[in-house]
Amino acid sequence: KLNDNLLRKRMTAVHELAHVILPMADALPEKEEERLVNRFAGAFLLPEETFVAQFGRARGAISLAELIELKVNFGASISAIMMRARQLELISEA
């Protein structure tokens, strides 16, 4: 439930902010717009320089304990952390 999950609220708020402040072409497909606003939200909550400093470069593996620590430090969900790591090419799709 959204009201019970602060991390999800933060991500949703920034996602919706991106819809308001980012200029989007009228012809842009909805799927592409959602991809862009999600990327914005990830970059806003998990800034590249700080995130890479804590996450590390080109990881082969990451423990649950490390993910929980990152979750606490950034106030972002583990899913958002992994998505951001993928966007920054710190991990592979696999």
Coordinates of N, CA, C and O in Angstrom, one line a residue:
K1 N 0.8 -1.2 0.0 CA 0.0 0.0 0.0 C 0.9 1.2 0.0 O 1.8 1.4 0.8
L2 N 0.6 2.2 -0.9 CA 1.5 3.3 -1.1 C 1.7 4.2 0.2 O 2.7 4.6 0.5
N3 N 0.6 4.3 1.0 CA 0.7 5.1 2.2 C 1.6 4.5 3.3 O 2.0 5.2 4.2
D4 N 1.9 3.2 3.2 CA 2.7 2.5 4.1 C 4.1 2.4 3.7 O 5.0 1.9 4.5
N5 N 4.5 2.9 2.5 CA 5.8 2.6 2.0 C 6.5 4.0 1.6 O 6.3 4.5 0.5
L6 N 7.3 4.5 2.5 CA 7.9 5.8 2.3 C 8.9 5.8 1.1 O 8.9 6.7 0.3
L7 N 9.6 4.7 0.9 CA 10.5 4.6 -0.2 C 9.8 4.7 -1.5 O 10.2 5.4 -2.5
R8 N 8.7 4.0 -1.6 CA 7.9 4.0 -2.8 C 7.3 5.4 -3.0 O 7.2 5.9 -4.1
K9 N 6.8 6.0 -1.9 CA 6.3 7.4 -2.0 C 7.3 8.4 -2.6 O 7.0 9.2 -3.4
R10 N 8.6 8.3 -2.1 CA 9.6 9.1 -2.6 C 9.8 8.9 -4.1 O 9.9 9.9 -4.9
M11 N 9.9 7.7 -4.5 CA 10.2 7.4 -6.0 C 9.0 7.9 -6.8 O 9.2 8.5 -7.9
T12 N 7.8 7.6 -6.3 CA 6.6 8.1 -7.1 C 6.5 9.6 -7.2 O 6.2 10.1 -8.2
A13 N 6.8 10.3 -6.1 CA 6.8 11.7 -6.1 C 7.8 12.3 -7.1 O 7.4 13.2 -7.9
V14 N 9.0 11.8 -7.1 CA 10.0 12.3 -8.1 C 9.6 11.9 -9.5 O 9.8 12.7 -10.4
H15 N 9.1 10.7 -9.7 CA 8.6 10.3 -11.0 C 7.5 11.3 -11.5 O 7.6 11.7 -12.6
E16 N 6.6 11.6 -10.7 CA 5.5 12.5 -11.1 C 6.0 13.9 -11.3 O 5.6 14.6 -12.2
L17 N 7.0 14.3 -10.5 CA 7.7 15.6 -10.7 C 8.3 15.7 -12.1 O 8.2 16.7 -12.8
A18 N 8.9 14.6 -12.5 CA 9.6 14.5 -13.8 C 8.5 14.7 -14.9 O 8.8 15.4 -15.9
H19 N 7.3 14.2 -14.7 CA 6.3 14.4 -15.7 C 6.0 15.9 -15.9 O 5.6 16.3 -17.0
V20 N 6.1 16.6 -14.8 CA 5.7 18.0 -14.8 C 6.8 18.9 -15.4 O 6.6 19.8 -16.2
I21 N 8.1 18.6 -15.0 CA 9.2 19.6 -15.3 C 10.0 19.2 -16.6 O 10.6 20.1 -17.1
L22 N 9.9 17.9 -17.0 CA 10.7 17.6 -18.2 C 9.9 17.9 -19.5 O 8.8 17.5 -19.6
P23 N 10.6 18.6 -20.4 CA 9.9 18.8 -21.7 C 9.9 17.5 -22.5 O 10.9 16.9 -22.7
M24 N 8.7 17.2 -22.9 CA 8.5 15.9 -23.7 C 7.8 16.3 -25.0 O 6.9 17.1 -25.0
A25 N 8.3 15.7 -26.1 CA 7.7 15.9 -27.4 C 6.3 15.2 -27.4 O 6.1 14.2 -26.8
D26 N 5.3 15.9 -28.0 CA 4.0 15.4 -28.0 C 3.9 14.0 -28.7 O 3.1 13.2 -28.3
A27 N 4.8 13.8 -29.7 CA 4.8 12.5 -30.4 C 5.5 11.4 -29.7 O 5.6 10.3 -30.2
L28 N 6.1 11.7 -28.6 CA 6.9 10.7 -27.8 C 6.0 9.6 -27.3 O 5.0 9.8 -26.6
P29 N 6.3 8.3 -27.6 CA 5.4 7.2 -27.2 C 5.4 7.2 -25.6 O 6.4 7.5 -25.0
E30 N 4.3 6.8 -25.1 CA 4.1 6.7 -23.6 C 5.2 5.9 -22.9 O 5.7 6.2 -21.9
K31 N 5.5 4.8 -23.5 CA 6.5 3.9 -23.0 C 7.9 4.6 -22.9 O 8.6 4.4 -21.9
E32 N 8.2 5.3 -23.9 CA 9.5 6.1 -23.9 C 9.5 7.2 -22.8 O 10.5 7.4 -22.1
E33 N 8.4 7.9 -22.7 CA 8.2 8.9 -21.7 C 8.4 8.3 -20.3 O 9.1 8.9 -19.4
E34 N 7.8 7.2 -20.0 CA 7.9 6.5 -18.7 C 9.3 6.1 -18.5 O 9.8 6.2 -17.3
R35 N 10.0 5.6 -19.5 CA 11.4 5.2 -19.3 C 12.2 6.5 -18.9 O 13.1 6.4 -18.0
L36 N 12.0 7.6 -19.6 CA 12.7 8.8 -19.3 C 12.4 9.3 -17.9 O 13.4 9.7 -17.1
V37 N 11.2 9.4 -17.4 CA 10.9 9.9 -16.1 C 11.4 8.9 -15.0 O 11.8 9.4 -14.0
N38 N 11.4 7.6 -15.3 CA 12.0 6.7 -14.3 C 13.5 6.9 -14.2 O 14.0 6.8 -13.1
R39 N 14.1 7.1 -15.3 CA 15.6 7.4 -15.3 C 15.9 8.7 -14.5 O 16.8 8.7 -13.7
F40 N 15.0 9.7 -14.7 CA 15.2 11.0 -14.0 C 15.0 10.7 -12.5 O 15.9 11.2 -11.7
A41 N 14.0 10.0 -12.1 CA 13.8 9.7 -10.7 C 15.0 8.9 -10.1 O 15.4 9.2 -9.0
G42 N 15.5 7.9 -10.8 CA 16.7 7.2 -10.3 C 17.9 8.1 -10.1 O 18.6 8.1 -9.1
A43 N 18.1 9.0 -11.1 CA 19.2 9.9 -11.0 C 19.1 10.9 -9.9 O 20.0 11.3 -9.3
F44 N 17.8 11.3 -9.7 CA 17.5 12.3 -8.6 C 17.8 11.7 -7.3 O 18.4 12.3 -6.4
L45 N 17.3 10.5 -7.1 CA 17.4 9.9 -5.7 C 18.8 9.2 -5.5 O 19.2 9.0 -4.4
L46 N 19.4 8.8 -6.6 CA 20.7 8.0 -6.6 C 21.7 8.7 -7.5 O 22.0 8.2 -8.6
P47 N 22.2 9.9 -7.2 CA 23.1 10.6 -8.1 C 24.3 9.8 -8.4 O 24.9 9.1 -7.6
E48 N 24.7 9.9 -9.7 CA 25.7 9.0 -10.2 C 27.0 9.0 -9.4 O 27.5 7.9 -9.0
E49 N 27.6 10.1 -9.1 CA 28.9 10.2 -8.5 C 28.9 9.5 -7.1 O 29.7 8.7 -6.7
T50 N 27.9 9.9 -6.3 CA 27.7 9.4 -5.0 C 27.4 7.9 -5.0 O 27.9 7.1 -4.2
F51 N 26.5 7.5 -5.9 CA 26.1 6.1 -6.0 C 27.2 5.2 -6.4 O 27.5 4.2 -5.7
V52 N 28.0 5.6 -7.4 CA 29.1 4.8 -7.8 C 30.2 4.7 -6.7 O 30.7 3.6 -6.5
A53 N 30.4 5.8 -6.0 CA 31.3 5.8 -4.9 C 31.0 4.7 -3.8 O 31.8 4.0 -3.3
Q54 N 29.7 4.6 -3.6 CA 29.2 3.6 -2.6 C 29.0 2.2 -3.2 O 29.2 1.2 -2.5
F55 N 28.5 2.1 -4.4 CA 28.2 0.8 -5.0 C 29.4 0.1 -5.5 O 29.6 -1.1 -5.4
G56 N 30.3 0.9 -6.2 CA 31.5 0.4 -6.8 C 31.3 0.2 -8.3 O 30.2 0.3 -8.8
R57 N 32.4 0.0 -9.0 CA 32.3 -0.2 -10.5 C 32.3 -1.6 -10.9 O 33.0 -2.4 -10.2
A58 N 31.6 -2.0 -11.9 CA 31.6 -3.3 -12.5 C 31.6 -4.4 -11.5 O 32.5 -5.2 -11.4
R59 N 30.5 -4.5 -10.8 CA 30.3 -5.6 -9.8 C 30.0 -6.9 -10.4 O 29.3 -7.0 -11.4
G60 N 30.6 -8.0 -9.9 CA 30.3 -9.3 -10.3 C 29.2 -9.9 -9.4 O 28.4 -10.8 -9.8
A61 N 29.1 -9.4 -8.2 CA 28.1 -9.9 -7.2 C 27.9 -8.8 -6.2 O 28.8 -7.9 -6.0
I62 N 26.8 -8.9 -5.5 CA 26.5 -8.0 -4.4 C 25.7 -8.7 -3.4 O 24.8 -9.4 -3.7
S63 N 26.0 -8.5 -2.1 CA 25.3 -9.3 -1.1 C 24.0 -8.5 -0.7 O 23.9 -7.3 -0.9
L64 N 23.1 -9.2 -0.1 CA 21.9 -8.6 0.5 C 22.2 -7.6 1.5 O 21.6 -6.5 1.6
A65 N 23.2 -7.9 2.3 CA 23.6 -7.0 3.4 C 24.1 -5.6 2.8 O 23.8 -4.5 3.3
E66 N 24.8 -5.7 1.7 CA 25.3 -4.5 1.0 C 24.1 -3.7 0.4 O 24.0 -2.5 0.5
L67 N 23.1 -4.4 -0.1 CA 21.9 -3.8 -0.7 C 21.1 -3.1 0.4 O 20.6 -2.0 0.2
I68 N 21.0 -3.7 1.5 CA 20.3 -3.1 2.6 C 21.0 -1.9 3.1 O 20.3 -0.9 3.4
E69 N 22.3 -1.9 3.2 CA 23.1 -0.7 3.6 C 22.8 0.4 2.6 O 22.6 1.6 3.0
L70 N 22.9 0.1 1.3 CA 22.6 1.1 0.3 C 21.2 1.7 0.4 O 20.9 2.9 0.3
K71 N 20.2 0.8 0.7 CA 18.8 1.2 0.9 C 18.7 2.2 2.0 O 18.0 3.2 1.9
V72 N 19.4 1.9 3.1 CA 19.3 2.8 4.3 C 20.0 4.1 3.9 O 19.5 5.2 4.2
N73 N 21.2 4.1 3.3 CA 21.9 5.3 3.0 C 21.2 6.2 2.0 O 21.3 7.4 2.1
F74 N 20.6 5.6 1.0 CA 20.0 6.4 -0.1 C 18.5 6.6 0.1 O 17.9 7.5 -0.5
G75 N 17.8 5.8 1.0 CA 16.4 5.9 1.1 C 15.7 5.5 -0.1 O 14.7 6.1 -0.5
A76 N 16.2 4.5 -0.8 CA 15.6 4.0 -2.0 C 15.5 2.5 -1.9 O 16.2 1.8 -1.2
S77 N 14.5 2.0 -2.6 CA 14.3 0.5 -2.6 C 15.4 -0.3 -3.2 O 16.2 0.3 -4.0
I78 N 15.5 -1.5 -2.9 CA 16.5 -2.4 -3.5 C 16.3 -2.5 -5.0 O 17.3 -2.5 -5.8
S79 N 15.1 -2.5 -5.4 CA 14.7 -2.6 -6.8 C 15.3 -1.3 -7.5 O 15.9 -1.4 -8.6
A80 N 15.1 -0.1 -6.9 CA 15.5 1.1 -7.5 C 17.1 1.1 -7.5 O 17.7 1.6 -8.5
I81 N 17.7 0.6 -6.5 CA 19.2 0.5 -6.5 C 19.7 -0.3 -7.6 O 20.6 0.0 -8.3
M82 N 19.1 -1.5 -7.8 CA 19.5 -2.4 -8.9 C 19.3 -1.8 -10.3 O 20.1 -1.9 -11.2
M83 N 18.1 -1.1 -10.4 CA 17.8 -0.5 -11.7 C 18.8 0.6 -12.0 O 19.3 0.7 -13.1
R84 N 19.2 1.4 -11.0 CA 20.2 2.5 -11.2 C 21.5 1.9 -11.5 O 22.2 2.4 -12.4
A85 N 21.9 0.8 -10.8 CA 23.2 0.2 -11.1 C 23.2 -0.3 -12.6 O 24.2 -0.2 -13.3
R86 N 22.1 -0.8 -13.0 CA 22.0 -1.3 -14.4 C 22.1 -0.1 -15.4 O 22.8 -0.2 -16.4
Q87 N 21.4 1.0 -15.1 CA 21.4 2.2 -16.0 C 22.8 2.7 -16.1 O 23.2 3.2 -17.2
L88 N 23.6 2.6 -15.0 CA 24.9 3.2 -15.0 C 26.0 2.1 -15.5 O 27.2 2.4 -15.5
E89 N 25.4 1.0 -15.9 CA 26.3 -0.1 -16.5 C 27.3 -0.6 -15.4 O 28.4 -1.0 -15.8
L90 N 26.9 -0.6 -14.2 CA 27.7 -1.1 -13.1 C 27.5 -2.6 -12.9 O 28.3 -3.3 -12.3
I91 N 26.4 -3.1 -13.4 CA 26.1 -4.5 -13.4 C 25.5 -4.9 -14.8 O 25.0 -4.0 -15.5
S92 N 25.5 -6.1 -15.1 CA 24.9 -6.6 -16.4 C 23.4 -6.9 -16.2 O 22.9 -6.9 -15.0
E93 N 22.7 -7.1 -17.2 CA 21.3 -7.4 -17.2 C 21.1 -8.7 -16.4 O 20.1 -8.9 -15.6
A94 N 22.0 -9.7 -16.6 CA 21.9 -10.9 -15.9 C 22.1 -10.8 -14.4 O 21.5 -11.4 -13.6

